[in-house]
CSV table of C-alpha atoms and ligand atoms in Angstrom, one decimal:
chain,number,residue,atom,x,y,z
A,1,UNK,CA,-3.2,20.7,-0.8
A,2,UNK,CA,-4.9,20.0,2.4
A,3,UNK,CA,-7.8,17.6,2.3
A,4,UNK,CA,-10.3,16.3,4.9
A,5,UNK,CA,-9.2,13.0,6.4
A,6,UNK,CA,-11.1,9.7,6.8
A,7,UNK,CA,-10.8,7.8,10.1
A,8,UNK,CA,-10.4,4.1,10.5
A,9,UNK,CA,-14.1,3.4,11.2
A,10,UNK,CA,-15.4,5.6,8.4
A,11,UNK,CA,-12.9,4.0,5.9
A,12,UNK,CA,-14.2,0.5,6.8
A,13,UNK,CA,-17.8,1.6,6.4
A,14,UNK,CA,-17.1,3.3,3.1
A,15,UNK,CA,-15.3,0.2,1.9
A,16,UNK,CA,-18.5,-1.9,2.7
A,17,UNK,CA,-20.7,0.7,1.0
A,18,UNK,CA,-18.7,0.9,-2.2
A,19,UNK,CA,-19.1,-2.9,-2.5
A,20,UNK,CA,-22.8,-3.0,-1.7
A,21,UNK,CA,-25.0,0.0,-2.5
A,22,UNK,CA,-22.5,1.5,-4.9
A,23,UNK,CA,-22.2,-1.6,-7.0
A,24,UNK,CA,-18.4,-2.0,-7.1
A,25,UNK,CA,-16.5,-5.3,-6.8
A,26,UNK,CA,-13.4,-5.8,-4.8
A,27,UNK,CA,-11.5,-6.6,-7.9
A,28,UNK,CA,-12.4,-3.3,-9.5
A,29,UNK,CA,-11.4,-1.2,-6.5
A,30,UNK,CA,-8.2,-3.1,-6.0
A,31,UNK,CA,-7.2,-2.8,-9.7
A,32,UNK,CA,-7.6,1.0,-9.5
A,33,UNK,CA,-5.9,1.2,-6.2
A,34,UNK,CA,-2.9,-0.9,-7.4
A,35,UNK,CA,-2.7,1.2,-10.6
A,36,UNK,CA,-2.6,4.3,-8.5
A,37,UNK,CA,0.3,2.9,-6.5
A,38,UNK,CA,2.2,2.0,-9.6
A,39,UNK,CA,1.8,5.5,-11.1
A,40,UNK,CA,3.0,7.1,-7.9
A,41,UNK,CA,6.1,4.8,-7.9
A,42,UNK,CA,6.8,5.7,-11.5
A,43,UNK,CA,6.6,9.4,-10.7
A,44,UNK,CA,8.9,9.3,-7.8
A,45,UNK,CA,11.3,6.3,-8.5
A,46,UNK,CA,11.3,5.8,-12.3
A,47,UNK,CA,12.5,2.5,-13.7
A,48,UNK,CA,15.5,4.0,-15.3
A,49,UNK,CA,17.2,4.4,-11.9
A,50,UNK,CA,15.1,2.1,-9.7
A,51,UNK,CA,14.5,-0.9,-11.8
A,52,UNK,CA,14.2,-3.5,-9.1
A,53,UNK,CA,11.2,-3.0,-6.9
A,54,UNK,CA,10.2,-5.3,-4.0
A,55,UNK,CA,6.6,-5.4,-3.0
A,56,UNK,CA,5.9,-6.7,0.5
A,57,UNK,CA,2.2,-7.8,0.4
A,58,UNK,CA,0.3,-8.4,3.7
A,59,UNK,CA,-2.6,-10.8,4.2
A,60,UNK,CA,-5.5,-8.3,3.7
A,61,UNK,CA,-6.6,-6.0,0.9
A,62,UNK,CA,-3.6,-3.7,1.4
A,63,UNK,CA,-1.6,-6.7,0.3
A,64,UNK,CA,-3.9,-7.2,-2.7
A,65,UNK,CA,-3.2,-3.6,-3.8
A,66,UNK,CA,0.5,-4.6,-3.8
A,67,UNK,CA,-0.1,-7.7,-5.9
A,68,UNK,CA,-1.9,-5.5,-8.5
A,69,UNK,CA,0.7,-2.8,-8.4
A,70,UNK,CA,3.4,-5.5,-9.2
A,71,UNK,CA,1.7,-6.4,-12.5
A,72,UNK,CA,1.4,-2.7,-13.5
A,73,UNK,CA,5.0,-2.0,-12.6
A,74,UNK,CA,6.2,-4.8,-14.8
A,75,UNK,CA,4.2,-3.3,-17.7
A,76,UNK,CA,5.9,0.0,-16.9
A,77,UNK,CA,9.4,-1.4,-17.4
A,78,UNK,CA,10.3,-2.5,-13.8
A,79,UNK,CA,11.7,-5.8,-12.5
A,80,UNK,CA,9.3,-6.4,-9.6
A,81,UNK,CA,9.4,-9.2,-7.1
A,82,UNK,CA,6.7,-9.9,-4.5
A,83,UNK,CA,7.0,-11.3,-0.9
A,84,UNK,CA,3.5,-12.4,0.0
A,85,UNK,CA,2.3,-13.1,3.6
A,86,UNK,CA,-0.4,-15.7,4.2
A,87,UNK,CA,-1.9,-16.0,0.8
A,88,UNK,CA,-5.6,-15.5,0.5
A,89,UNK,CA,-7.9,-17.6,-1.7
A,90,UNK,CA,-9.6,-14.4,-2.8
A,91,UNK,CA,-6.4,-13.3,-4.5
A,92,UNK,CA,-5.8,-16.6,-6.4
A,93,UNK,CA,-6.4,-14.9,-9.8
A,94,UNK,CA,-3.9,-12.1,-9.0
A,95,UNK,CA,-1.4,-14.8,-8.1
A,96,UNK,CA,-2.0,-16.5,-11.5
A,97,UNK,CA,-1.5,-13.2,-13.2
A,98,UNK,CA,1.9,-12.6,-11.4
A,99,UNK,CA,3.0,-16.1,-12.5
A,100,UNK,CA,2.0,-15.5,-16.1
A,101,UNK,CA,3.9,-12.2,-16.1
A,102,UNK,CA,7.0,-13.9,-14.8
A,103,UNK,CA,7.1,-11.9,-11.6
A,104,UNK,CA,8.9,-13.8,-8.8
A,105,UNK,CA,6.6,-14.5,-5.9
A,106,UNK,CA,8.0,-15.5,-2.6
A,107,UNK,CA,5.5,-17.0,-0.1
A,108,UNK,CA,6.0,-16.6,3.7
A,109,UNK,CA,4.6,-20.1,4.0
A,110,UNK,CA,7.6,-21.5,2.0
A,111,UNK,CA,10.2,-19.7,4.1
A,112,UNK,CA,12.1,-21.1,7.0
A,113,UNK,CA,13.4,-17.6,7.9
A,114,UNK,CA,11.0,-14.9,6.9
A,115,UNK,CA,12.9,-12.1,8.5
A,116,UNK,CA,16.3,-13.1,7.0
A,117,UNK,CA,14.8,-13.8,3.6
A,118,UNK,CA,13.1,-10.4,3.4
A,119,UNK,CA,16.3,-8.7,4.6
A,120,UNK,CA,18.2,-10.2,1.8
A,121,UNK,CA,15.5,-9.3,-0.8
A,122,UNK,CA,15.4,-5.8,0.5
A,123,UNK,CA,19.1,-5.3,0.1
A,124,UNK,CA,19.0,-6.6,-3.5
A,125,UNK,CA,16.2,-4.2,-4.6
A,126,UNK,CA,16.2,-0.4,-5.3
A,127,UNK,CA,13.0,0.5,-3.7
A,128,UNK,CA,10.4,-1.3,-1.5
A,129,UNK,CA,6.6,-1.0,-1.6
A,130,UNK,CA,5.0,-1.4,1.8
A,131,UNK,CA,1.7,-3.1,1.1
A,132,UNK,CA,1.6,-4.9,4.5
A,133,UNK,CA,-1.3,-3.3,6.3
A,134,UNK,CA,-3.7,-0.5,5.7
A,135,UNK,CA,-6.7,1.0,7.5
A,136,UNK,CA,-7.7,-2.3,9.4
A,137,UNK,CA,-4.4,-2.5,11.2
A,138,UNK,CA,-4.3,-2.1,15.0
A,139,UNK,CA,-0.9,-1.6,16.7
A,140,UNK,CA,1.4,-3.0,17.9
A,141,UNK,CA,2.8,-5.2,15.1
A,142,UNK,CA,2.8,-8.9,15.8
A,143,UNK,CA,5.8,-11.1,15.1
A,144,UNK,CA,7.4,-11.4,12.5
A,145,UNK,CA,6.0,-8.1,11.0
A,146,UNK,CA,7.7,-6.1,13.8
A,147,UNK,CA,11.1,-7.7,12.8
A,148,UNK,CA,10.4,-7.1,9.1
A,149,UNK,CA,9.7,-3.4,9.7
A,150,UNK,CA,12.8,-3.0,11.9
A,151,UNK,CA,14.9,-4.6,9.1
A,152,UNK,CA,13.3,-2.2,6.5
A,153,UNK,CA,14.1,0.8,8.7
A,154,UNK,CA,17.7,-0.3,9.1
A,155,UNK,CA,18.1,-0.9,5.3
A,156,UNK,CA,17.7,2.8,4.5
A,157,UNK,CA,16.0,1.9,1.2
A,158,UNK,CA,13.3,4.2,-0.3
A,159,UNK,CA,9.9,3.0,0.9
A,160,UNK,CA,6.6,3.7,-0.7
A,161,UNK,CA,3.7,3.0,1.7
A,162,UNK,CA,0.3,2.0,0.4
A,163,UNK,CA,-2.5,3.9,2.2
A,164,UNK,CA,-0.8,3.8,5.6
A,165,UNK,CA,2.8,3.4,6.8
A,166,UNK,CA,2.7,-0.1,8.2
A,167,UNK,CA,2.8,-0.1,12.0
A,168,UNK,CA,1.2,3.3,12.5
A,169,UNK,CA,-2.1,3.7,14.2
A,170,UNK,CA,-4.6,4.8,11.6
A,171,UNK,CA,-6.1,7.6,13.7
A,172,UNK,CA,-3.3,8.5,16.1
A,173,UNK,CA,-0.3,8.0,13.9
A,174,UNK,CA,3.2,6.9,14.8
A,175,UNK,CA,3.3,8.1,18.4
A,176,UNK,CA,0.4,6.1,19.7
A,177,UNK,CA,1.1,4.5,23.1
A,178,UNK,CA,1.0,1.0,21.8
A,179,UNK,CA,3.8,1.5,19.2
A,180,UNK,CA,7.4,0.8,20.1
A,181,UNK,CA,9.3,3.7,18.9
A,182,UNK,CA,12.0,1.6,17.2
A,183,UNK,CA,9.3,0.2,14.9
A,184,UNK,CA,8.2,3.5,13.4
A,185,UNK,CA,8.7,3.3,9.7
A,186,UNK,CA,9.2,6.7,7.9
A,187,UNK,CA,8.4,6.1,4.2
A,188,UNK,CA,9.6,8.6,1.6
A,189,UNK,CA,6.3,8.2,-0.3
A,190,UNK,CA,2.8,7.8,0.9
A,191,UNK,CA,0.0,6.8,-1.4
A,192,UNK,CA,-3.3,7.5,0.5
A,193,UNK,CA,-6.2,5.7,-1.1
A,194,UNK,CA,-9.7,7.3,-1.4
A,195,UNK,CA,-8.9,9.9,1.2
A,196,UNK,CA,-5.9,10.6,3.5
A,197,UNK,CA,-6.2,8.9,6.9
A,198,UNK,CA,-5.8,11.0,10.1
A,199,UNK,CA,-2.3,9.6,10.7
A,200,UNK,CA,-1.1,11.1,7.4
A,201,UNK,CA,-0.6,14.5,9.0
A,202,UNK,CA,2.5,12.9,10.7
A,203,UNK,CA,3.9,11.9,7.3
A,204,UNK,CA,7.3,13.6,6.9
A,205,UNK,CA,8.4,12.2,3.5
A,206,UNK,CA,8.6,14.3,0.4
A,207,UNK,CA,5.8,12.8,-1.7
A,208,UNK,CA,2.2,12.4,-0.6
A,209,UNK,CA,-0.1,11.2,-3.3
A,210,UNK,CA,-3.8,10.5,-3.2
A,211,UNK,CA,-5.0,7.7,-5.4
A,212,UNK,CA,-8.2,5.8,-6.1
A,213,UNK,CA,-9.9,7.8,-8.7
A,214,UNK,CA,-13.2,6.0,-8.4
A,215,UNK,CA,-15.2,8.1,-5.9
A,216,UNK,CA,-18.3,10.0,-6.9
A,217,UNK,CA,-19.0,13.5,-5.4
A,218,UNK,CA,-22.1,12.2,-3.8
A,219,UNK,CA,-20.4,9.5,-1.8
A,220,UNK,CA,-17.5,11.8,-0.8
A,221,UNK,CA,-20.1,14.3,0.5
A,222,UNK,CA,-21.9,11.6,2.5
A,223,UNK,CA,-18.6,10.6,4.2
A,224,UNK,CA,-17.3,14.1,4.5
A,225,UNK,CA,-14.2,14.1,2.5
A,226,UNK,CA,-12.9,15.7,-0.6
A,227,UNK,CA,-12.3,14.5,-4.2
A,228,UNK,CA,-9.6,16.7,-5.6
A,229,UNK,CA,-9.0,17.5,-9.2
A,230,UNK,CA,-6.8,14.8,-10.7
A,231,UNK,CA,-4.5,16.0,-13.5
A,232,UNK,CA,-5.4,14.8,-17.0
A,233,UNK,CA,-5.5,11.0,-17.1
A,234,UNK,CA,-3.5,10.5,-13.9
A,235,UNK,CA,-4.7,8.0,-11.2
A,236,UNK,CA,-2.9,10.0,-8.5
A,237,UNK,CA,-2.7,13.6,-7.4
A,238,UNK,CA,0.1,15.0,-5.4
A,239,UNK,CA,-1.0,16.6,-2.1
B,301,LIG,N1,-12.5,1.4,-0.4
B,301,LIG,C1,-11.2,1.5,-0.2
B,301,LIG,O1,-10.9,2.3,0.6
B,301,LIG,C2,-10.3,0.5,-0.7
B,301,LIG,C3,-9.3,-0.1,0.1
B,301,LIG,N2,-8.3,-0.9,-0.4
B,301,LIG,C4,-7.3,-1.3,0.5
B,301,LIG,O2,-7.7,-2.1,1.5
B,301,LIG,C5,-7.0,-1.8,2.7
B,301,LIG,C6,-7.8,-2.3,3.9
B,301,LIG,O3,-7.8,-3.7,3.7
B,301,LIG,P1,-8.3,-4.7,4.9
B,301,LIG,O4,-9.5,-4.2,5.5
B,301,LIG,O5,-8.3,-6.0,4.2
B,301,LIG,O6,-7.2,-4.7,6.0
B,301,LIG,P2,-5.6,-4.5,5.9
B,301,LIG,O7,-5.0,-5.0,4.7
B,301,LIG,O8,-5.3,-3.2,6.4
B,301,LIG,O9,-5.2,-5.5,7.1
B,301,LIG,C7,-5.9,-6.6,7.5
B,301,LIG,C8,-5.0,-7.7,8.1
B,301,LIG,O10,-4.2,-7.1,9.1
B,301,LIG,C9,-4.1,-8.0,10.2
B,301,LIG,N3,-3.6,-7.2,11.4
B,301,LIG,C10,-4.3,-6.2,12.0
B,301,LIG,N4,-3.6,-5.8,13.0
B,301,LIG,C11,-2.4,-6.5,13.1
B,301,LIG,C12,-1.3,-6.5,13.9
B,301,LIG,N5,-1.2,-5.7,15.0
B,301,LIG,N6,-0.2,-7.3,13.6
B,301,LIG,C13,-0.3,-8.2,12.6
B,301,LIG,N7,-1.4,-8.3,11.8
B,301,LIG,C14,-2.4,-7.4,12.0
B,301,LIG,C15,-5.4,-8.6,10.3
B,301,LIG,O11,-5.4,-9.9,10.9
B,301,LIG,C16,-5.8,-8.8,8.8
B,301,LIG,O12,-5.2,-10.0,8.3
B,301,LIG,C17,-6.9,-0.3,2.6
B,301,LIG,O13,-5.9,0.2,3.4
B,301,LIG,C18,-6.5,-0.2,1.1
B,301,LIG,O14,-5.1,-0.4,0.9
B,301,LIG,C19,-8.2,-1.1,-1.8
B,301,LIG,O15,-7.9,-2.4,-2.1
B,301,LIG,C20,-9.5,-0.9,-2.6
B,301,LIG,C21,-10.4,0.2,-2.2
B,302,LIG,K1,0.9,-0.1,4.1
């Protein structure tokens, strides 16, 4: 299924509009985004064979989607763990939820060796959710994220990227001039949120899902993108 894409600038304006004139709260959007991610993970890497899932959560809303996904994955029968970079006060309640669900939460601020700690966690998990950066990212990756991505590439573990493969330019993709080519993550699953971003045409993995079943036809028309038919009660549709 080929859908119209939503560039970085348009995605940021849509985000603002959803939370102003459209009356949504960040919590609502993030809950549905995180649920979509968890459903896509379940469809591709079910808990029977991929029980231990590590969520790498970045400092922005992409990271927040990862925190929500962790809770849903636990309810779906996984053993999730979260490594969280630079915790934000706005996600304090999500953190409390993770604690009350007994989900291990590792904080970058508590680590003396972020890159080494993440490498060890990656090796002891069956799949990795990349919720580091989404549509507000501008390459190149700053330290230590560049080292983290290199470690993830070297691990060969299955990676599910939330909205954007971390490190890619949202509009130009993985070959943008600013991106060192040894930092190009190639996830096996991409869960685009709301609408695929232009870079998604370079995605080579097997499973591309669209999630974020919260968009009205009217707002999609205004921003020039498509709302596909989601199957039954699913929060994701395979593209
Ligand atoms: N309306 C929507 O479309 C929704 C979007 N959501 C999520 O929100 C994401 C966007 O969130 P945000 O706008 O908070 O931004 P991101 O989470 O994409 O990233 C913002 C952070 O990235 C850092 N950053 C940018 N470039 C960097 C670099 N080169 N090296 C290191 N750090 C860098 C910034 O300092 C900032 O802390 C989307 O991709 C999606 O995952 C969902 O939560 C809910 C609904
Ligand atoms: K990501």
